[in-house]
Tab-separated table of C-alpha atoms in Angstrom:
chain	number	residue	atom	x	y	z
Y	1	UNK	CA	64.596	84.466	92.815
Y	2	UNK	CA	63.273	80.679	91.792
Y	3	UNK	CA	61.158	77.830	93.765
Y	4	UNK	CA	63.915	74.819	94.267
Y	5	UNK	CA	63.294	72.042	92.192
Y	6	UNK	CA	65.077	68.982	90.599
Y	7	UNK	CA	63.660	69.588	87.369
Y	8	UNK	CA	63.044	66.063	85.148
Y	9	UNK	CA	65.385	63.839	87.767
Y	10	UNK	CA	65.938	64.160	91.004
Y	11	UNK	CA	69.443	65.180	92.084
Y	12	UNK	CA	71.670	62.137	91.944
Y	13	UNK	CA	72.631	60.188	94.897
Y	14	UNK	CA	75.701	59.425	96.853
Y	15	UNK	CA	76.348	56.671	94.455
Y	16	UNK	CA	76.881	59.289	91.808
Y	17	UNK	CA	79.883	61.403	91.474
Y	18	UNK	CA	79.591	63.105	88.588
Y	19	UNK	CA	78.441	66.328	87.253
Y	20	UNK	CA	78.674	69.496	85.146
Y	21	UNK	CA	77.546	72.771	86.193
Y	22	UNK	CA	75.870	74.697	83.468
Y	23	UNK	CA	75.991	78.477	84.528
Y	24	UNK	CA	77.585	81.803	83.334
Y	25	UNK	CA	81.762	81.702	84.463
Y	26	UNK	CA	81.084	85.200	86.232
Y	27	UNK	CA	77.925	84.337	88.200
Y	28	UNK	CA	79.997	82.586	90.777
Y	29	UNK	CA	82.961	84.841	90.813
Y	30	UNK	CA	80.566	88.150	91.156
Y	31	UNK	CA	80.483	87.535	95.237
Y	32	UNK	CA	82.167	84.056	95.778
Y	33	UNK	CA	81.234	84.804	99.598
Y	34	UNK	CA	77.194	85.492	99.184
Y	35	UNK	CA	77.085	82.727	96.055
Y	36	UNK	CA	78.641	79.955	98.351
Y	37	UNK	CA	76.004	80.271	100.790
Y	38	UNK	CA	73.395	79.000	98.138
Y	39	UNK	CA	75.256	77.393	95.595
Y	40	UNK	CA	74.119	73.557	96.923
Y	41	UNK	CA	77.539	72.746	95.595
Y	42	UNK	CA	78.996	71.326	98.736
Y	43	UNK	CA	75.209	69.699	99.553
Y	44	UNK	CA	75.536	67.074	96.384
Y	45	UNK	CA	78.864	66.207	97.652
Y	46	UNK	CA	80.477	65.802	94.259
Y	47	UNK	CA	83.814	64.656	93.214
Y	48	UNK	CA	84.047	65.795	89.844
Y	49	UNK	CA	82.759	69.155	88.491
Y	50	UNK	CA	82.811	70.600	85.079
Y	51	UNK	CA	82.765	74.225	84.985
Y	52	UNK	CA	81.325	75.653	81.541
Y	53	UNK	CA	82.946	79.202	80.692
Y	54	UNK	CA	81.844	81.193	77.967
Y	55	UNK	CA	80.692	85.104	76.905
Y	56	UNK	CA	78.159	87.020	75.283
Y	57	UNK	CA	78.427	89.620	78.111
Y	58	UNK	CA	77.533	93.218	79.005
Y	59	UNK	CA	80.333	95.414	78.822
Y	60	UNK	CA	82.617	92.461	78.076
Y	61	UNK	CA	85.422	95.053	77.510
Y	62	UNK	CA	85.817	95.456	81.557
Y	63	UNK	CA	86.005	91.804	82.098
Y	64	UNK	CA	88.653	90.326	83.974
Y	65	UNK	CA	91.611	88.434	82.032
Y	66	UNK	CA	90.474	84.940	81.109
Y	67	UNK	CA	93.152	83.738	83.722
Y	68	UNK	CA	92.308	85.725	86.395
Y	69	UNK	CA	88.860	84.913	86.598
Y	70	UNK	CA	89.958	80.667	86.757
Y	71	UNK	CA	91.925	81.703	89.455
Y	72	UNK	CA	88.577	83.346	91.409
Y	73	UNK	CA	86.754	80.489	90.349
Y	74	UNK	CA	89.486	77.872	91.468
Y	75	UNK	CA	89.644	79.744	94.849
Y	76	UNK	CA	86.055	79.269	95.091
Y	77	UNK	CA	85.506	75.732	94.550
Y	78	UNK	CA	88.184	75.218	97.240
Y	79	UNK	CA	86.530	77.326	99.800
Y	80	UNK	CA	82.874	75.720	99.242
Y	81	UNK	CA	84.393	72.023	99.641
Y	82	UNK	CA	88.787	71.333	99.957
Y	83	UNK	CA	88.027	67.755	98.984
Y	84	UNK	CA	86.240	68.208	95.160
Y	85	UNK	CA	88.054	67.071	92.465
Y	86	UNK	CA	87.270	69.137	89.330
Y	87	UNK	CA	88.382	69.999	85.645
Y	88	UNK	CA	87.748	73.297	84.363
Y	89	UNK	CA	86.537	72.983	80.721
Y	90	UNK	CA	87.296	75.987	78.368
Y	91	UNK	CA	84.148	75.655	75.623
Y	92	UNK	CA	84.830	75.298	72.193
Y	93	UNK	CA	81.338	74.830	71.360
Y	94	UNK	CA	77.998	75.698	73.293
Y	95	UNK	CA	77.862	72.164	74.656
Y	96	UNK	CA	81.820	71.101	75.654
Y	97	UNK	CA	82.015	67.858	77.478
Y	98	UNK	CA	78.476	67.558	78.649
Y	99	UNK	CA	77.080	65.882	75.656
Y	100	UNK	CA	79.706	63.647	75.197
Y	101	UNK	CA	81.381	62.280	78.725
Y	102	UNK	CA	79.457	58.870	79.558
Y	103	UNK	CA	80.869	58.851	83.118
Y	104	UNK	CA	78.760	62.266	83.803
Y	105	UNK	CA	75.385	61.617	86.120
Y	106	UNK	CA	73.827	65.168	86.382
Y	107	UNK	CA	73.653	69.079	85.235
Y	108	UNK	CA	73.231	71.940	87.916
Y	109	UNK	CA	71.304	74.654	86.475
Y	110	UNK	CA	69.102	77.633	87.669
Y	111	UNK	CA	65.584	79.202	85.970
Y	112	UNK	CA	68.520	80.902	83.340
Y	113	UNK	CA	69.787	77.965	82.171
Y	114	UNK	CA	67.806	75.318	82.263
Y	115	UNK	CA	66.682	75.404	79.069
Y	116	UNK	CA	70.641	74.869	78.168
Y	117	UNK	CA	70.379	71.750	80.751
Y	118	UNK	CA	67.315	70.626	78.588
Y	119	UNK	CA	69.325	70.779	75.403
Y	120	UNK	CA	72.366	69.191	76.890
Y	121	UNK	CA	69.837	65.562	77.451
Y	122	UNK	CA	68.795	66.294	73.605
Y	123	UNK	CA	72.276	66.170	72.444
Y	124	UNK	CA	73.058	63.130	74.770
Y	125	UNK	CA	70.288	60.819	73.376
Y	126	UNK	CA	71.499	61.806	69.997
Y	127	UNK	CA	74.573	60.553	71.556
Y	128	UNK	CA	72.760	57.361	72.779
Y	129	UNK	CA	74.349	58.673	76.203
Y	130	UNK	CA	71.996	58.445	79.492
Y	131	UNK	CA	70.302	61.660	80.216
Y	132	UNK	CA	71.720	63.694	83.269
Y	133	UNK	CA	69.559	64.515	85.874
Y	134	UNK	CA	68.812	68.302	86.074
Y	135	UNK	CA	69.177	69.824	89.259
Y	136	UNK	CA	68.072	73.138	89.519
Y	137	UNK	CA	69.252	75.718	92.343
Y	138	UNK	CA	68.491	79.202	93.007
Y	139	UNK	CA	70.350	82.648	92.027
Y	140	UNK	CA	71.632	84.656	95.261
Y	141	UNK	CA	69.450	88.108	95.545
Y	142	UNK	CA	72.157	91.112	95.203
Y	143	UNK	CA	70.959	92.980	99.156
Y	144	UNK	CA	72.741	96.005	97.333
Y	145	UNK	CA	71.175	96.324	93.888
Y	146	UNK	CA	69.382	99.668	92.998
Y	147	UNK	CA	66.170	99.907	91.230
Y	148	UNK	CA	67.435	99.857	87.686
Y	149	UNK	CA	69.918	96.743	88.551
Y	150	UNK	CA	68.907	92.889	88.249
Y	151	UNK	CA	67.469	91.437	91.224
Y	152	UNK	CA	70.369	88.416	91.483
Y	153	UNK	CA	73.977	89.088	92.115
Y	154	UNK	CA	75.225	89.672	88.468
Y	155	UNK	CA	78.911	90.316	87.144
Y	156	UNK	CA	77.114	92.140	84.411
Y	157	UNK	CA	75.808	94.470	87.277
Y	158	UNK	CA	79.294	95.221	89.035
Y	159	UNK	CA	80.748	96.038	85.697
Y	160	UNK	CA	78.273	98.440	85.565
Y	161	UNK	CA	79.308	99.926	89.095
Y	162	UNK	CA	82.458	100.066	87.697
Y	163	UNK	CA	81.719	102.998	85.194
Y	164	UNK	CA	82.446	106.420	86.464
Y	165	UNK	CA	85.251	104.290	88.869
Y	166	UNK	CA	88.967	104.725	88.770
Y	167	UNK	CA	89.741	100.985	87.124
Y	168	UNK	CA	93.369	101.962	87.042
Y	169	UNK	CA	95.020	104.819	89.425
Y	170	UNK	CA	97.054	107.457	86.709
Y	171	UNK	CA	100.646	107.334	86.526
Y	172	UNK	CA	103.093	110.244	87.468
Y	173	UNK	CA	103.861	112.355	84.387
Y	174	UNK	CA	106.645	114.400	85.170
Y	175	UNK	CA	106.205	115.959	81.513
Y	176	UNK	CA	103.382	117.850	82.495
Y	177	UNK	CA	102.534	120.196	85.462
Y	178	UNK	CA	100.846	119.163	87.907
Y	179	UNK	CA	98.079	121.697	87.445
Y	180	UNK	CA	96.128	122.211	85.153
Y	181	UNK	CA	94.906	118.824	85.828
Y	182	UNK	CA	94.629	117.541	82.847
Y	183	UNK	CA	91.710	114.700	81.610
Y	184	UNK	CA	91.654	113.314	77.683
Y	185	UNK	CA	88.486	112.172	76.883
Y	186	UNK	CA	88.256	110.368	73.992
Y	187	UNK	CA	85.952	107.296	72.381
Y	188	UNK	CA	85.153	106.022	68.944
Y	189	UNK	CA	82.872	108.086	66.463
Y	190	UNK	CA	79.067	107.332	68.002
Y	191	UNK	CA	80.555	106.699	71.292
Y	192	UNK	CA	78.660	109.713	72.587
Y	193	UNK	CA	81.962	111.453	73.845
Y	194	UNK	CA	80.321	114.408	72.786
Y	195	UNK	CA	77.531	114.122	75.354
Y	196	UNK	CA	79.947	113.433	78.441
Y	197	UNK	CA	81.519	116.777	77.117
Y	198	UNK	CA	78.612	118.533	77.553
Y	199	UNK	CA	77.463	117.272	80.329
Y	200	UNK	CA	81.179	118.249	81.994
Y	201	UNK	CA	80.901	121.801	80.528
Y	202	UNK	CA	77.726	121.997	82.301
Y	203	UNK	CA	79.077	121.160	85.416
Y	204	UNK	CA	82.178	124.307	84.821
Y	205	UNK	CA	84.685	121.981	83.719
Y	206	UNK	CA	86.986	123.901	80.938
Y	207	UNK	CA	86.986	121.589	77.864
Y	208	UNK	CA	89.395	121.799	74.657
Y	209	UNK	CA	87.816	120.899	71.924
Y	210	UNK	CA	90.722	118.961	70.184
Y	211	UNK	CA	88.845	117.937	67.151
Y	212	UNK	CA	88.276	121.539	66.222
Y	213	UNK	CA	91.407	122.755	67.275
Y	214	UNK	CA	92.948	120.679	64.965
Y	215	UNK	CA	90.842	122.317	62.140
Y	216	UNK	CA	92.852	125.167	62.671
Y	217	UNK	CA	95.703	123.360	60.959
Y	218	UNK	CA	94.836	123.633	57.837
Y	219	UNK	CA	94.188	127.191	57.417
Y	220	UNK	CA	96.505	129.688	55.421
Y	221	UNK	CA	98.979	130.937	57.885
Y	222	UNK	CA	99.597	128.161	59.971
Y	223	UNK	CA	102.651	126.112	59.343
Y	224	UNK	CA	100.691	122.264	58.278
Y	225	UNK	CA	98.936	124.101	55.869
Y	226	UNK	CA	101.894	124.765	53.019
Y	227	UNK	CA	103.141	121.072	53.664
Y	228	UNK	CA	99.847	119.804	52.873
Y	229	UNK	CA	99.821	121.681	49.939
Y	230	UNK	CA	103.188	120.661	49.376
Y	231	UNK	CA	101.929	116.581	49.633
Y	232	UNK	CA	98.666	116.510	48.191
Y	233	UNK	CA	98.711	119.515	45.432
Y	234	UNK	CA	96.438	122.760	44.424
Y	235	UNK	CA	93.116	120.835	43.588
Y	236	UNK	CA	92.619	120.890	47.133
Y	237	UNK	CA	91.797	124.105	47.535
Y	238	UNK	CA	88.569	126.408	47.120
Y	239	UNK	CA	88.689	129.686	45.537
Y	240	UNK	CA	89.096	131.895	48.696
Y	241	UNK	CA	92.305	129.555	49.126
Y	242	UNK	CA	91.235	127.614	51.998
Y	243	UNK	CA	92.034	123.845	51.827
Y	244	UNK	CA	88.890	121.666	50.899
Y	245	UNK	CA	89.276	119.274	53.381
Y	246	UNK	CA	86.001	117.168	51.957
Y	247	UNK	CA	88.282	117.146	48.637
Y	248	UNK	CA	91.233	116.019	51.058
Y	249	UNK	CA	88.978	113.286	52.066
Y	250	UNK	CA	88.390	111.421	48.785
Y	251	UNK	CA	92.612	111.761	48.573
Y	252	UNK	CA	93.607	109.677	51.551
Y	253	UNK	CA	89.956	107.546	52.067
Y	254	UNK	CA	91.336	104.160	52.092
Y	255	UNK	CA	95.145	104.896	50.980
Y	256	UNK	CA	96.785	104.253	54.402
Y	257	UNK	CA	99.968	105.590	53.023
Y	258	UNK	CA	98.598	108.750	52.207
Y	259	UNK	CA	96.784	109.097	55.371
Y	260	UNK	CA	99.926	108.278	57.619
Y	261	UNK	CA	101.222	110.986	55.346
Y	262	UNK	CA	98.558	114.067	56.236
Y	263	UNK	CA	98.079	112.713	60.488
Y	264	UNK	CA	101.870	112.973	60.574
Y	265	UNK	CA	101.543	116.762	59.729
Y	266	UNK	CA	98.759	117.724	61.270
Y	267	UNK	CA	98.673	116.022	64.682
Y	268	UNK	CA	102.086	117.456	65.964
Y	269	UNK	CA	101.148	120.932	65.167
Y	270	UNK	CA	97.285	119.936	66.567
Y	271	UNK	CA	98.959	119.071	69.769
Y	272	UNK	CA	101.186	122.254	69.796
Y	273	UNK	CA	97.454	123.991	69.417
Y	274	UNK	CA	95.943	121.971	72.689
Y	275	UNK	CA	99.122	122.555	74.917
Y	276	UNK	CA	98.917	126.593	74.043
Y	277	UNK	CA	95.416	125.916	75.435
Y	278	UNK	CA	96.067	123.996	78.401
Y	279	UNK	CA	98.931	126.647	79.287
Y	280	UNK	CA	95.984	129.259	78.925
Y	281	UNK	CA	93.468	127.448	80.609
Y	282	UNK	CA	96.206	127.012	83.479
Y	283	UNK	CA	97.159	130.886	83.681
Y	284	UNK	CA	93.153	131.882	84.310
Y	285	UNK	CA	93.308	129.403	87.370
Y	286	UNK	CA	91.364	126.492	85.918
Y	287	UNK	CA	92.558	123.677	88.477
Y	288	UNK	CA	91.030	120.640	86.178
Y	289	UNK	CA	90.500	120.871	81.938
Y	290	UNK	CA	89.501	117.960	79.489
Y	291	UNK	CA	91.003	117.713	76.680
Y	292	UNK	CA	87.996	116.644	74.385
Y	293	UNK	CA	90.133	114.095	71.169
Y	294	UNK	CA	88.795	111.150	69.578
Y	295	UNK	CA	91.865	110.149	68.355
Y	296	UNK	CA	94.016	110.805	71.527
Y	297	UNK	CA	95.603	107.747	71.728
Y	298	UNK	CA	95.952	106.992	68.132
Y	299	UNK	CA	97.995	110.444	67.831
Y	300	UNK	CA	99.883	109.080	71.012
Y	301	UNK	CA	98.807	112.326	73.280
Y	302	UNK	CA	98.503	110.497	75.963
Y	303	UNK	CA	101.649	112.220	77.684
Y	304	UNK	CA	99.908	115.827	77.491
Y	305	UNK	CA	97.251	114.456	80.034
Y	306	UNK	CA	97.509	113.278	83.230
Y	307	UNK	CA	94.123	110.627	83.518
Y	308	UNK	CA	92.328	109.252	80.005
Y	309	UNK	CA	88.549	108.659	80.143
Y	310	UNK	CA	87.247	106.489	77.889
Y	311	UNK	CA	83.813	106.612	76.713
Y	312	UNK	CA	81.955	103.246	75.219
Y	313	UNK	CA	79.331	101.131	73.570
Y	314	UNK	CA	78.723	98.235	71.873
Y	315	UNK	CA	79.673	98.485	68.185
Y	316	UNK	CA	76.145	97.918	67.151
Y	317	UNK	CA	75.196	100.748	69.071
Y	318	UNK	CA	77.545	102.991	67.408
Y	319	UNK	CA	76.916	101.453	63.955
Y	320	UNK	CA	73.339	102.501	64.225
Y	321	UNK	CA	73.890	106.046	66.031
Y	322	UNK	CA	76.531	106.756	63.047
Y	323	UNK	CA	74.226	105.725	60.153
Y	324	UNK	CA	71.057	108.164	61.433
Y	325	UNK	CA	73.352	111.121	62.277
Y	326	UNK	CA	75.422	111.221	58.967
Y	327	UNK	CA	72.831	109.177	56.803
Y	328	UNK	CA	75.232	106.749	55.873
Y	329	UNK	CA	74.814	103.495	54.698
Y	330	UNK	CA	76.003	100.655	57.303
Y	331	UNK	CA	78.925	99.178	55.066
Y	332	UNK	CA	80.198	102.937	55.292
Y	333	UNK	CA	79.842	103.281	58.856
Y	334	UNK	CA	81.682	99.507	59.944
Y	335	UNK	CA	84.128	101.479	57.225
Y	336	UNK	CA	84.335	104.503	59.338
Y	337	UNK	CA	84.741	101.974	62.435
Y	338	UNK	CA	87.047	99.874	61.634
Y	339	UNK	CA	89.524	102.968	60.667
Y	340	UNK	CA	89.520	103.182	64.220
Y	341	UNK	CA	90.688	101.959	67.699
Y	342	UNK	CA	88.298	99.092	69.163
Y	343	UNK	CA	87.141	99.663	72.567
Y	344	UNK	CA	88.957	97.138	73.869
Y	345	UNK	CA	92.078	98.957	72.602
Y	346	UNK	CA	90.593	102.050	74.216
Y	347	UNK	CA	90.116	100.502	77.406
Y	348	UNK	CA	93.551	99.003	77.943
Y	349	UNK	CA	94.178	103.009	78.241
Y	350	UNK	CA	91.996	104.323	80.329
Y	351	UNK	CA	91.647	105.182	84.023
Y	352	UNK	CA	87.898	105.683	83.914
Y	353	UNK	CA	85.665	104.038	81.328
Y	354	UNK	CA	82.083	105.604	80.567
Y	355	UNK	CA	79.056	103.828	78.623
Y	356	UNK	CA	76.417	106.127	76.920
Y	357	UNK	CA	74.102	102.996	76.353
Y	358	UNK	CA	71.329	103.688	78.400
Y	359	UNK	CA	69.035	106.602	79.115
Y	360	UNK	CA	70.891	109.933	78.971
Y	361	UNK	CA	70.373	110.221	83.000
Y	362	UNK	CA	72.117	107.240	83.266
Y	363	UNK	CA	75.213	108.260	81.249
Y	364	UNK	CA	74.931	112.058	83.575
Y	365	UNK	CA	75.011	109.631	87.215
Y	366	UNK	CA	78.371	108.486	85.913
Y	367	UNK	CA	79.692	111.354	84.655
Y	368	UNK	CA	79.099	113.398	88.325
Y	369	UNK	CA	80.258	109.717	90.620
Y	370	UNK	CA	83.724	110.422	88.277
Y	371	UNK	CA	84.081	113.855	88.625
Y	372	UNK	CA	83.474	113.347	92.672
Y	373	UNK	CA	85.596	111.109	92.913
Y	374	UNK	CA	88.432	112.925	90.844
Y	375	UNK	CA	88.100	115.587	93.292
Y	376	UNK	CA	89.367	113.094	96.215
Y	377	UNK	CA	92.135	111.826	94.663
Y	378	UNK	CA	93.478	114.981	92.133
Y	379	UNK	CA	96.694	117.220	93.898
Y	380	UNK	CA	95.418	120.229	95.210
Y	381	UNK	CA	97.660	123.018	93.642
């Protein structure tokens, strides 16, 4: 992927025993066995390595916890050369000790980080420190890459491969029968959850749209209807006696106490109706059904399902989709997202994660993969 180069300065001799490695943390973590073959770390025979750790990742919600990554890096370094002494440094700024430590002699970079190495030397000059020798290494090619993946071994690629896979085995839920097997599909507004539900529906999966079911609780004759009127008054009624949900929305907007009052009425009633739909699906012999619910986790409905599938996109993408879809300002779109759980919160409860950031066919492949894997693990009742 690159021509080996000792750009700017040659690699240090054996007398020089301090260097810094400038690279993305998970480039080594992605596949330690393969990375070891091409890292050049042991060839430099250094005694002290500063490893820079920083973020800015694709699918950052799927990055392993910090301490787990540190331990994997520690194991990698010991596998390369047990005699190496090293410090793992968490960066509080883009440069870390590379621009302040006078004992460092060399910085190891790749094509991707060479400009960073040059920037380090400029900072060292400003700090009246000797420039570091810049030693460039090649990145290992990914022998298993597909046409739409990066050529190098990449932690971002590995995280994309996790999409549609079972990340966490589902817990046994004695509160619900084994059949039909219930998937809870959730995601924030703008996540593409509806697109995933449509793909599943085309595949013949029974979809229970909890958001639509929830609308039924506002209809005259339902238990929630009278309670809503008692709490919010007659002014929210249309002439035909139905609840004007937009008028109700203006009352609760920005008022957490009133919003909670409404959800305390509507969510339990919605849950009852959704459970009825699940029971009906089972009576019809449906082996699997999907509860499509934006507020599945916020409402505490996790006990109604066997697995949770979470759909995510970066916040910036969600904002653009919301503004375009609903013709609203960025400020209003941000308020909508802020009122819901974040991707990180949702992923913490996910068994399967899907992402609709790329082309529709990429999303469809993820869904098909998730569905095929589900058939292998769900109980056959």
